PDB file of C-alpha atoms in Angstrom:
ATOM      1  CA  UNK A   1       0.699   1.091 -33.248  1.00 59.00           C
ATOM      2  CA  UNK A   2       3.973  -0.904 -34.363  1.00 69.00           C
ATOM      3  CA  UNK A   3       8.108   1.250 -34.597  1.00 79.00           C
ATOM      4  CA  UNK A   4      10.618   0.930 -36.930  1.00 82.00           C
ATOM      5  CA  UNK A   5      14.051   2.299 -36.104  1.00 84.00           C
ATOM      6  CA  UNK A   6      13.227   5.167 -38.068  1.00 87.00           C
ATOM      7  CA  UNK A   7      10.034   5.635 -35.589  1.00 86.00           C
ATOM      8  CA  UNK A   8      12.073   5.287 -32.866  1.00 88.00           C
ATOM      9  CA  UNK A   9      14.428   8.458 -33.801  1.00 87.00           C
ATOM     10  CA  UNK A  10      11.811  10.415 -34.306  1.00 90.00           C
ATOM     11  CA  UNK A  11      10.144   9.294 -31.405  1.00 89.00           C
ATOM     12  CA  UNK A  12      13.231  10.235 -28.964  1.00 88.00           C
ATOM     13  CA  UNK A  13      12.605  13.472 -31.022  1.00 90.00           C
ATOM     14  CA  UNK A  14       9.276  14.014 -29.935  1.00 91.00           C
ATOM     15  CA  UNK A  15       9.834  12.645 -26.194  1.00 90.00           C
ATOM     16  CA  UNK A  16      12.522  14.969 -25.455  1.00 90.00           C
ATOM     17  CA  UNK A  17      10.694  18.270 -27.017  1.00 91.00           C
ATOM     18  CA  UNK A  18       7.977  17.026 -24.852  1.00 91.00           C
ATOM     19  CA  UNK A  19       9.921  16.785 -21.669  1.00 90.00           C
ATOM     20  CA  UNK A  20      11.438  20.705 -21.997  1.00 89.00           C
ATOM     21  CA  UNK A  21       7.793  21.923 -23.121  1.00 90.00           C
ATOM     22  CA  UNK A  22       7.101  20.131 -19.515  1.00 88.00           C
ATOM     23  CA  UNK A  23       9.767  21.309 -17.724  1.00 90.00           C
ATOM     24  CA  UNK A  24      11.219  18.272 -17.383  1.00 89.00           C
ATOM     25  CA  UNK A  25      14.737  18.040 -17.420  1.00 89.00           C
ATOM     26  CA  UNK A  26      16.414  15.854 -19.700  1.00 89.00           C
ATOM     27  CA  UNK A  27      20.523  14.408 -19.142  1.00 87.00           C
ATOM     28  CA  UNK A  28      23.069  15.302 -21.375  1.00 82.00           C
ATOM     29  CA  UNK A  29      24.744  12.436 -20.797  1.00 76.00           C
ATOM     30  CA  UNK A  30      24.089   8.522 -20.737  1.00 75.00           C
ATOM     31  CA  UNK A  31      24.470   7.033 -18.073  1.00 73.00           C
ATOM     32  CA  UNK A  32      27.799   4.323 -17.726  1.00 70.00           C
ATOM     33  CA  UNK A  33      25.548   1.888 -15.746  1.00 70.00           C
ATOM     34  CA  UNK A  34      22.601   1.385 -13.592  1.00 70.00           C
ATOM     35  CA  UNK A  35      21.145  -1.092 -11.379  1.00 78.00           C
ATOM     36  CA  UNK A  36      17.872  -3.422 -11.884  1.00 84.00           C
ATOM     37  CA  UNK A  37      15.041  -0.256 -12.211  1.00 86.00           C
ATOM     38  CA  UNK A  38      11.923  -1.192  -9.583  1.00 88.00           C
ATOM     39  CA  UNK A  39       9.098  -0.005 -11.678  1.00 88.00           C
ATOM     40  CA  UNK A  40       9.382  -1.137 -15.553  1.00 85.00           C
ATOM     41  CA  UNK A  41       7.050   0.660 -18.022  1.00 88.00           C
ATOM     42  CA  UNK A  42       7.258  -1.360 -20.971  1.00 88.00           C
ATOM     43  CA  UNK A  43       5.552  -0.616 -24.433  1.00 89.00           C
ATOM     44  CA  UNK A  44       2.658  -1.689 -25.643  1.00 86.00           C
ATOM     45  CA  UNK A  45       1.299  -2.282 -22.421  1.00 86.00           C
ATOM     46  CA  UNK A  46       1.889   1.689 -20.958  1.00 89.00           C
ATOM     47  CA  UNK A  47       1.723   3.698 -24.751  1.00 90.00           C
ATOM     48  CA  UNK A  48       3.391   6.264 -25.063  1.00 90.00           C
ATOM     49  CA  UNK A  49       0.347   8.432 -24.316  1.00 91.00           C
ATOM     50  CA  UNK A  50      -0.186   7.100 -20.801  1.00 91.00           C
ATOM     51  CA  UNK A  51       3.934   7.182 -19.945  1.00 89.00           C
ATOM     52  CA  UNK A  52       4.339  10.653 -20.816  1.00 90.00           C
ATOM     53  CA  UNK A  53       1.080  11.878 -18.689  1.00 91.00           C
ATOM     54  CA  UNK A  54       2.786   9.564 -15.903  1.00 90.00           C
ATOM     55  CA  UNK A  55       6.425  11.080 -16.159  1.00 90.00           C
ATOM     56  CA  UNK A  56       4.225  14.418 -16.077  1.00 90.00           C
ATOM     57  CA  UNK A  57       2.864  13.444 -12.693  1.00 91.00           C
ATOM     58  CA  UNK A  58       6.403  12.147 -10.879  1.00 91.00           C
ATOM     59  CA  UNK A  59       7.826  15.372 -12.281  1.00 90.00           C
ATOM     60  CA  UNK A  60      11.625  14.153 -11.935  1.00 90.00           C
ATOM     61  CA  UNK A  61      14.498  15.894 -11.159  1.00 89.00           C
ATOM     62  CA  UNK A  62      16.343  14.624 -14.376  1.00 89.00           C
ATOM     63  CA  UNK A  63      15.492  12.237 -16.869  1.00 91.00           C
ATOM     64  CA  UNK A  64      17.756  10.250 -19.306  1.00 91.00           C
ATOM     65  CA  UNK A  65      16.268   9.216 -22.452  1.00 90.00           C
ATOM     66  CA  UNK A  66      18.624   6.354 -24.324  1.00 89.00           C
ATOM     67  CA  UNK A  67      18.398   5.531 -27.917  1.00 88.00           C
ATOM     68  CA  UNK A  68      20.253   2.195 -28.224  1.00 88.00           C
ATOM     69  CA  UNK A  69      21.988   1.277 -31.440  1.00 90.00           C
ATOM     70  CA  UNK A  70      21.736  -3.110 -32.251  1.00 90.00           C
ATOM     71  CA  UNK A  71      24.615  -5.031 -32.041  1.00 90.00           C
ATOM     72  CA  UNK A  72      24.037  -8.738 -33.945  1.00 87.00           C
ATOM     73  CA  UNK A  73      26.562 -10.028 -31.721  1.00 85.00           C
ATOM     74  CA  UNK A  74      24.687  -9.658 -28.972  1.00 82.00           C
ATOM     75  CA  UNK A  75      21.889 -12.280 -30.233  1.00 80.00           C
ATOM     76  CA  UNK A  76      23.006 -15.843 -28.448  1.00 74.00           C
ATOM     77  CA  UNK A  77      22.148 -17.816 -31.761  1.00 75.00           C
ATOM     78  CA  UNK A  78      24.293 -19.978 -33.575  1.00 75.00           C
ATOM     79  CA  UNK A  79      21.942 -20.485 -36.115  1.00 78.00           C
ATOM     80  CA  UNK A  80      22.988 -19.006 -39.799  1.00 82.00           C
ATOM     81  CA  UNK A  81      20.043 -17.334 -41.598  1.00 84.00           C
ATOM     82  CA  UNK A  82      19.129 -15.842 -38.046  1.00 84.00           C
ATOM     83  CA  UNK A  83      22.407 -14.346 -37.963  1.00 86.00           C
ATOM     84  CA  UNK A  84      22.245 -12.985 -40.838  1.00 88.00           C
ATOM     85  CA  UNK A  85      18.896 -11.042 -40.393  1.00 87.00           C
ATOM     86  CA  UNK A  86      20.465 -10.228 -37.547  1.00 87.00           C
ATOM     87  CA  UNK A  87      23.361  -8.902 -39.551  1.00 89.00           C
ATOM     88  CA  UNK A  88      20.981  -7.037 -41.843  1.00 91.00           C
ATOM     89  CA  UNK A  89      20.523  -4.466 -38.836  1.00 90.00           C
ATOM     90  CA  UNK A  90      23.941  -3.825 -37.237  1.00 90.00           C
ATOM     91  CA  UNK A  91      23.991  -0.416 -36.426  1.00 90.00           C
ATOM     92  CA  UNK A  92      20.072   0.567 -36.322  1.00 90.00           C
ATOM     93  CA  UNK A  93      18.370   1.286 -33.251  1.00 91.00           C
ATOM     94  CA  UNK A  94      16.463  -1.177 -31.292  1.00 90.00           C
ATOM     95  CA  UNK A  95      15.543  -0.187 -28.297  1.00 91.00           C
ATOM     96  CA  UNK A  96      14.430   3.570 -26.819  1.00 91.00           C
ATOM     97  CA  UNK A  97      14.509   3.759 -22.787  1.00 90.00           C
ATOM     98  CA  UNK A  98      14.212   6.309 -20.502  1.00 92.00           C
ATOM     99  CA  UNK A  99      15.212   6.308 -17.161  1.00 91.00           C
ATOM    100  CA  UNK A 100      14.774   9.143 -13.576  1.00 91.00           C
ATOM    101  CA  UNK A 101      14.056   8.477 -10.355  1.00 89.00           C
ATOM    102  CA  UNK A 102      12.205   9.214  -7.764  1.00 88.00           C
ATOM    103  CA  UNK A 103      11.817   8.819  -3.864  1.00 87.00           C
ATOM    104  CA  UNK A 104      14.340   6.617  -3.840  1.00 86.00           C
ATOM    105  CA  UNK A 105      12.968   4.454  -7.264  1.00 90.00           C
ATOM    106  CA  UNK A 106      14.834   4.068 -10.282  1.00 91.00           C
ATOM    107  CA  UNK A 107      11.972   3.650 -13.258  1.00 92.00           C
ATOM    108  CA  UNK A 108      12.476   3.106 -16.591  1.00 91.00           C
ATOM    109  CA  UNK A 109       9.571   2.797 -19.816  1.00 92.00           C
ATOM    110  CA  UNK A 110      10.794   1.821 -22.982  1.00 90.00           C
ATOM    111  CA  UNK A 111      10.311   0.586 -26.332  1.00 91.00           C
ATOM    112  CA  UNK A 112      11.690  -2.122 -28.901  1.00 90.00           C
ATOM    113  CA  UNK A 113      10.834  -2.509 -32.912  1.00 89.00           C
ATOM    114  CA  UNK A 114       9.080  -4.805 -34.242  1.00 89.00           C
ATOM    115  CA  UNK A 115      12.152  -6.470 -36.083  1.00 87.00           C
ATOM    116  CA  UNK A 116      14.069  -7.066 -32.807  1.00 88.00           C
ATOM    117  CA  UNK A 117      11.208  -8.009 -31.029  1.00 86.00           C
ATOM    118  CA  UNK A 118      10.742 -11.300 -34.067  1.00 85.00           C
ATOM    119  CA  UNK A 119      14.192 -11.475 -33.522  1.00 87.00           C
ATOM    120  CA  UNK A 120      14.511 -12.339 -29.840  1.00 84.00           C
ATOM    121  CA  UNK A 121      11.629 -14.676 -29.883  1.00 82.00           C
ATOM    122  CA  UNK A 122      13.095 -16.705 -32.998  1.00 83.00           C
ATOM    123  CA  UNK A 123      16.188 -16.069 -31.241  1.00 81.00           C
ATOM    124  CA  UNK A 124      14.874 -18.389 -27.849  1.00 77.00           C
ATOM    125  CA  UNK A 125      13.132 -20.850 -29.686  1.00 76.00           C
ATOM    126  CA  UNK A 126      16.403 -21.777 -31.218  1.00 75.00           C
ATOM    127  CA  UNK A 127      18.023 -21.916 -28.296  1.00 69.00           C
ATOM    128  CA  UNK A 128      15.412 -24.382 -26.734  1.00 66.00           C
ATOM    129  CA  UNK A 129      15.919 -26.527 -29.489  1.00 67.00           C
ATOM    130  CA  UNK A 130      19.520 -26.455 -29.277  1.00 62.00           C
ATOM    131  CA  UNK A 131      19.024 -27.742 -25.661  1.00 64.00           C
ATOM    132  CA  UNK A 132      16.223 -30.552 -27.212  1.00 61.00           C
ATOM    133  CA  UNK A 133      13.637 -29.502 -25.585  1.00 52.00           C
ATOM    134  CA  UNK A 134      10.582 -30.474 -27.031  1.00 59.00           C
ATOM    135  CA  UNK A 135       7.376 -28.090 -26.795  1.00 63.00           C
ATOM    136  CA  UNK A 136       5.451 -29.921 -24.726  1.00 65.00           C
ATOM    137  CA  UNK A 137       8.421 -29.727 -22.251  1.00 72.00           C
ATOM    138  CA  UNK A 138       8.983 -26.425 -22.014  1.00 71.00           C
ATOM    139  CA  UNK A 139       4.672 -25.814 -21.755  1.00 77.00           C
ATOM    140  CA  UNK A 140       5.259 -27.941 -18.542  1.00 82.00           C
ATOM    141  CA  UNK A 141       8.781 -26.128 -17.453  1.00 84.00           C
ATOM    142  CA  UNK A 142       6.904 -22.781 -17.609  1.00 86.00           C
ATOM    143  CA  UNK A 143       3.600 -23.869 -16.001  1.00 89.00           C
ATOM    144  CA  UNK A 144       5.999 -25.171 -12.976  1.00 91.00           C
ATOM    145  CA  UNK A 145       7.657 -22.037 -13.007  1.00 92.00           C
ATOM    146  CA  UNK A 146       4.095 -19.889 -13.356  1.00 92.00           C
ATOM    147  CA  UNK A 147       2.732 -21.944 -10.192  1.00 93.00           C
ATOM    148  CA  UNK A 148       5.574 -21.658  -8.458  1.00 93.00           C
ATOM    149  CA  UNK A 149       5.922 -17.750  -9.090  1.00 94.00           C
ATOM    150  CA  UNK A 150       2.022 -17.002  -8.449  1.00 94.00           C
ATOM    151  CA  UNK A 151       2.180 -18.974  -5.001  1.00 95.00           C
ATOM    152  CA  UNK A 152       5.734 -17.547  -4.017  1.00 94.00           C
ATOM    153  CA  UNK A 153       4.423 -14.155  -4.465  1.00 94.00           C
ATOM    154  CA  UNK A 154       1.035 -14.713  -3.107  1.00 94.00           C
ATOM    155  CA  UNK A 155       3.132 -15.737   0.500  1.00 94.00           C
ATOM    156  CA  UNK A 156       5.174 -12.743  -0.169  1.00 94.00           C
ATOM    157  CA  UNK A 157       2.544  -9.648  -0.445  1.00 93.00           C
ATOM    158  CA  UNK A 158       0.439 -11.114   1.874  1.00 94.00           C
ATOM    159  CA  UNK A 159       3.489 -11.176   4.406  1.00 94.00           C
ATOM    160  CA  UNK A 160       3.218  -8.173   6.911  1.00 93.00           C
ATOM    161  CA  UNK A 161       7.109  -7.816   7.179  1.00 94.00           C
ATOM    162  CA  UNK A 162       7.162  -7.209   3.505  1.00 94.00           C
ATOM    163  CA  UNK A 163       3.966  -4.908   3.326  1.00 93.00           C
ATOM    164  CA  UNK A 164       5.848  -2.968   6.392  1.00 92.00           C
ATOM    165  CA  UNK A 165       9.038  -2.456   4.870  1.00 91.00           C
ATOM    166  CA  UNK A 166      10.063   0.052   3.250  1.00 88.00           C
ATOM    167  CA  UNK A 167      11.248   0.071  -0.448  1.00 86.00           C
ATOM    168  CA  UNK A 168      15.381  -0.327   0.805  1.00 85.00           C
ATOM    169  CA  UNK A 169      14.336  -3.504   3.492  1.00 90.00           C
ATOM    170  CA  UNK A 170      11.877  -5.080   0.616  1.00 91.00           C
ATOM    171  CA  UNK A 171      14.030  -6.698  -1.076  1.00 91.00           C
ATOM    172  CA  UNK A 172      15.791  -8.422   2.416  1.00 93.00           C
ATOM    173  CA  UNK A 173      12.107  -9.731   3.110  1.00 93.00           C
ATOM    174  CA  UNK A 174      12.343 -11.328  -0.174  1.00 93.00           C
ATOM    175  CA  UNK A 175      15.048 -13.001   0.254  1.00 93.00           C
ATOM    176  CA  UNK A 176      14.389 -14.231   3.982  1.00 94.00           C
ATOM    177  CA  UNK A 177      10.935 -15.818   2.335  1.00 93.00           C
ATOM    178  CA  UNK A 178      12.604 -17.216  -0.659  1.00 93.00           C
ATOM    179  CA  UNK A 179      15.259 -18.940   1.633  1.00 93.00           C
ATOM    180  CA  UNK A 180      12.176 -20.762   3.642  1.00 94.00           C
ATOM    181  CA  UNK A 181      10.506 -21.796   0.463  1.00 93.00           C
ATOM    182  CA  UNK A 182      13.380 -23.477  -1.200  1.00 93.00           C
ATOM    183  CA  UNK A 183      11.105 -25.953  -3.156  1.00 93.00           C
ATOM    184  CA  UNK A 184       9.184 -23.046  -4.445  1.00 93.00           C
ATOM    185  CA  UNK A 185      12.384 -21.097  -5.680  1.00 92.00           C
ATOM    186  CA  UNK A 186      13.514 -24.301  -7.098  1.00 92.00           C
ATOM    187  CA  UNK A 187      10.688 -23.880  -9.683  1.00 91.00           C
ATOM    188  CA  UNK A 188      11.238 -20.883 -10.746  1.00 91.00           C
ATOM    189  CA  UNK A 189      12.893 -20.157 -14.075  1.00 89.00           C
ATOM    190  CA  UNK A 190      14.761 -17.081 -13.458  1.00 86.00           C
ATOM    191  CA  UNK A 191      14.660 -17.041  -9.361  1.00 88.00           C
ATOM    192  CA  UNK A 192      16.912 -13.718  -9.611  1.00 85.00           C
ATOM    193  CA  UNK A 193      13.959 -11.998 -11.417  1.00 90.00           C
ATOM    194  CA  UNK A 194      11.370 -12.679  -8.665  1.00 92.00           C
ATOM    195  CA  UNK A 195      12.835  -9.992  -6.006  1.00 89.00           C
ATOM    196  CA  UNK A 196      12.294  -7.283  -9.003  1.00 91.00           C
ATOM    197  CA  UNK A 197       8.634  -8.531  -9.512  1.00 93.00           C
ATOM    198  CA  UNK A 198       8.123  -8.383  -6.078  1.00 93.00           C
ATOM    199  CA  UNK A 199       9.564  -4.915  -5.437  1.00 92.00           C
ATOM    200  CA  UNK A 200       7.677  -4.036  -8.491  1.00 92.00           C
ATOM    201  CA  UNK A 201       4.221  -5.608  -7.458  1.00 93.00           C
ATOM    202  CA  UNK A 202       4.565  -3.205  -3.578  1.00 93.00           C
ATOM    203  CA  UNK A 203       5.459  -0.519  -5.835  1.00 92.00           C
ATOM    204  CA  UNK A 204       1.627  -0.855  -7.428  1.00 93.00           C
ATOM    205  CA  UNK A 205       0.092  -1.529  -4.375  1.00 93.00           C
ATOM    206  CA  UNK A 206       1.526   1.304  -2.677  1.00 93.00           C
ATOM    207  CA  UNK A 207       0.717   3.939  -5.120  1.00 93.00           C
ATOM    208  CA  UNK A 208      -2.796   2.198  -5.388  1.00 92.00           C
ATOM    209  CA  UNK A 209      -3.362   3.345  -1.991  1.00 92.00           C
ATOM    210  CA  UNK A 210      -2.087   6.423  -1.996  1.00 91.00           C
ATOM    211  CA  UNK A 211      -4.440   7.203  -4.604  1.00 91.00           C
ATOM    212  CA  UNK A 212      -7.284   5.937  -2.558  1.00 89.00           C
ATOM    213  CA  UNK A 213      -6.126   8.286   0.191  1.00 90.00           C
ATOM    214  CA  UNK A 214      -4.635  11.116  -1.033  1.00 88.00           C
ATOM    215  CA  UNK A 215      -8.165  13.297  -0.899  1.00 79.00           C
ATOM    216  CA  UNK A 216     -10.080  11.440   1.180  1.00 84.00           C
ATOM    217  CA  UNK A 217     -11.251  14.255   3.700  1.00 86.00           C
ATOM    218  CA  UNK A 218     -12.052  11.846   6.081  1.00 87.00           C
ATOM    219  CA  UNK A 219      -8.448  10.447   6.338  1.00 86.00           C
ATOM    220  CA  UNK A 220      -7.324  14.000   6.851  1.00 84.00           C
ATOM    221  CA  UNK A 221      -9.678  14.624   9.358  1.00 87.00           C
ATOM    222  CA  UNK A 222      -8.834  12.144  10.890  1.00 86.00           C
ATOM    223  CA  UNK A 223      -4.682  12.034  10.591  1.00 84.00           C
ATOM    224  CA  UNK A 224      -4.971  15.481  12.260  1.00 83.00           C
ATOM    225  CA  UNK A 225      -6.856  14.769  15.642  1.00 83.00           C
ATOM    226  CA  UNK A 226      -4.164  11.795  16.086  1.00 78.00           C
ATOM    227  CA  UNK A 227      -1.019  14.323  15.500  1.00 79.00           C
ATOM    228  CA  UNK A 228      -3.323  17.129  17.747  1.00 80.00           C
ATOM    229  CA  UNK A 229      -0.920  17.632  20.623  1.00 73.00           C
ATOM    230  CA  UNK A 230       2.294  16.228  19.300  1.00 70.00           C
ATOM    231  CA  UNK A 231       4.772  18.718  19.412  1.00 71.00           C
ATOM    232  CA  UNK A 232       7.842  17.475  17.305  1.00 78.00           C
ATOM    233  CA  UNK A 233       7.942  16.899  13.869  1.00 78.00           C
ATOM    234  CA  UNK A 234      10.193  13.453  14.511  1.00 82.00           C
ATOM    235  CA  UNK A 235       6.873  12.123  16.068  1.00 84.00           C
ATOM    236  CA  UNK A 236       4.025  13.768  13.897  1.00 82.00           C
ATOM    237  CA  UNK A 237       6.415  11.772  11.318  1.00 84.00           C
ATOM    238  CA  UNK A 238       6.090   9.030  12.767  1.00 86.00           C
ATOM    239  CA  UNK A 239       2.322   8.795  13.479  1.00 84.00           C
ATOM    240  CA  UNK A 240       1.659   9.782  10.697  1.00 85.00           C
ATOM    241  CA  UNK A 241       3.138   6.730   8.975  1.00 87.00           C
ATOM    242  CA  UNK A 242       2.222   4.535  11.207  1.00 88.00           C
ATOM    243  CA  UNK A 243      -1.669   5.846  11.019  1.00 88.00           C
ATOM    244  CA  UNK A 244      -1.859   5.572   7.088  1.00 89.00           C
ATOM    245  CA  UNK A 245       0.023   2.217   7.396  1.00 90.00           C
ATOM    246  CA  UNK A 246      -3.033   0.918   8.954  1.00 90.00           C
ATOM    247  CA  UNK A 247      -5.266   2.443   6.656  1.00 90.00           C
ATOM    248  CA  UNK A 248      -3.254   0.875   4.194  1.00 91.00           C
ATOM    249  CA  UNK A 249      -3.968  -2.719   4.918  1.00 92.00           C
ATOM    250  CA  UNK A 250       0.047  -2.681   6.087  1.00 92.00           C
ATOM    251  CA  UNK A 251       1.855  -1.014   3.137  1.00 93.00           C
ATOM    252  CA  UNK A 252       4.498   0.898   4.211  1.00 92.00           C
ATOM    253  CA  UNK A 253       3.974   4.306   2.645  1.00 92.00           C
ATOM    254  CA  UNK A 254       6.511   6.567   1.196  1.00 92.00           C
ATOM    255  CA  UNK A 255       8.233   9.487   2.941  1.00 90.00           C
ATOM    256  CA  UNK A 256       6.862  12.072   0.471  1.00 91.00           C
ATOM    257  CA  UNK A 257       3.239  10.928   0.412  1.00 90.00           C
ATOM    258  CA  UNK A 258       3.302  11.115   4.509  1.00 88.00           C
ATOM    259  CA  UNK A 259       4.938  14.372   4.305  1.00 88.00           C
ATOM    260  CA  UNK A 260       1.928  15.413   1.810  1.00 86.00           C
ATOM    261  CA  UNK A 261      -0.933  13.824   4.231  1.00 85.00           C
ATOM    262  CA  UNK A 262       1.176  15.750   7.397  1.00 84.00           C
ATOM    263  CA  UNK A 263       0.783  18.968   5.532  1.00 83.00           C
ATOM    264  CA  UNK A 264      -3.005  18.375   4.288  1.00 82.00           C
ATOM    265  CA  UNK A 265      -3.524  18.065   8.277  1.00 80.00           C
ATOM    266  CA  UNK A 266      -1.853  21.836   8.845  1.00 74.00           C
ATOM    267  CA  UNK A 267      -3.931  23.035   6.038  1.00 68.00           C
ATOM    268  CA  UNK A 268      -7.135  22.120   7.798  1.00 64.00           C
ATOM    269  CA  UNK A 269      -6.125  24.026  10.861  1.00 57.00           C
ATOM    270  CA  UNK A 270      -5.782  27.105   9.010  1.00 50.00           C
TER     271      UNK A 270
END
């Protein structure tokens, strides 16, 4: 399904209505600035329906819905024809973003209009032409970057230190591995975005393991045995986090999930 400016304006109203009906609080203000998101959900890879299901499941305390207007001056191009086309869309809504936080992680789902995607693609092509890059040169550059990205990501994901790091420590581990592999980093077109991609990959892996372990009665019973005789809550949390990390192939799971599993062991005892 494709979207134009009017579609996004209507969708913003529909999203707010759904969130209100689901008991989610839509923030009345817009954030003046945010850090880079840890997890991106981008349309059409994540449809409107899939996004709403995810949002309902996560049930954040507050949600920001942002409809952004287009400013032609933001287009990085000197091509007269492209700038003329961009100016025809001045002030139109071109992007709808939804932001929320959960477990210390910032999530964003966004959708853009077809005309803005087309303008962005054309602007990028003009940008490369201005630099005098030929098609083959671009393909070779991207291929080198993709290969470097895949190799470096494999090293990061396989690192026990990265897997065992908490959300706040993952960036540090990524930077250490990048510093240890300068040749691969030199091959990246956008090295600053690699840490974000690594955190996103980690979040996906953690979510996959949590979904796998959540309703496994065998895991819950084993956890109950491990916690038997452990008196303090702090020690219980440490035992539970350690055992679940081992079962999740070394991935440090979220504190919320560990507490949920710990509560299930108490329900089992009763």
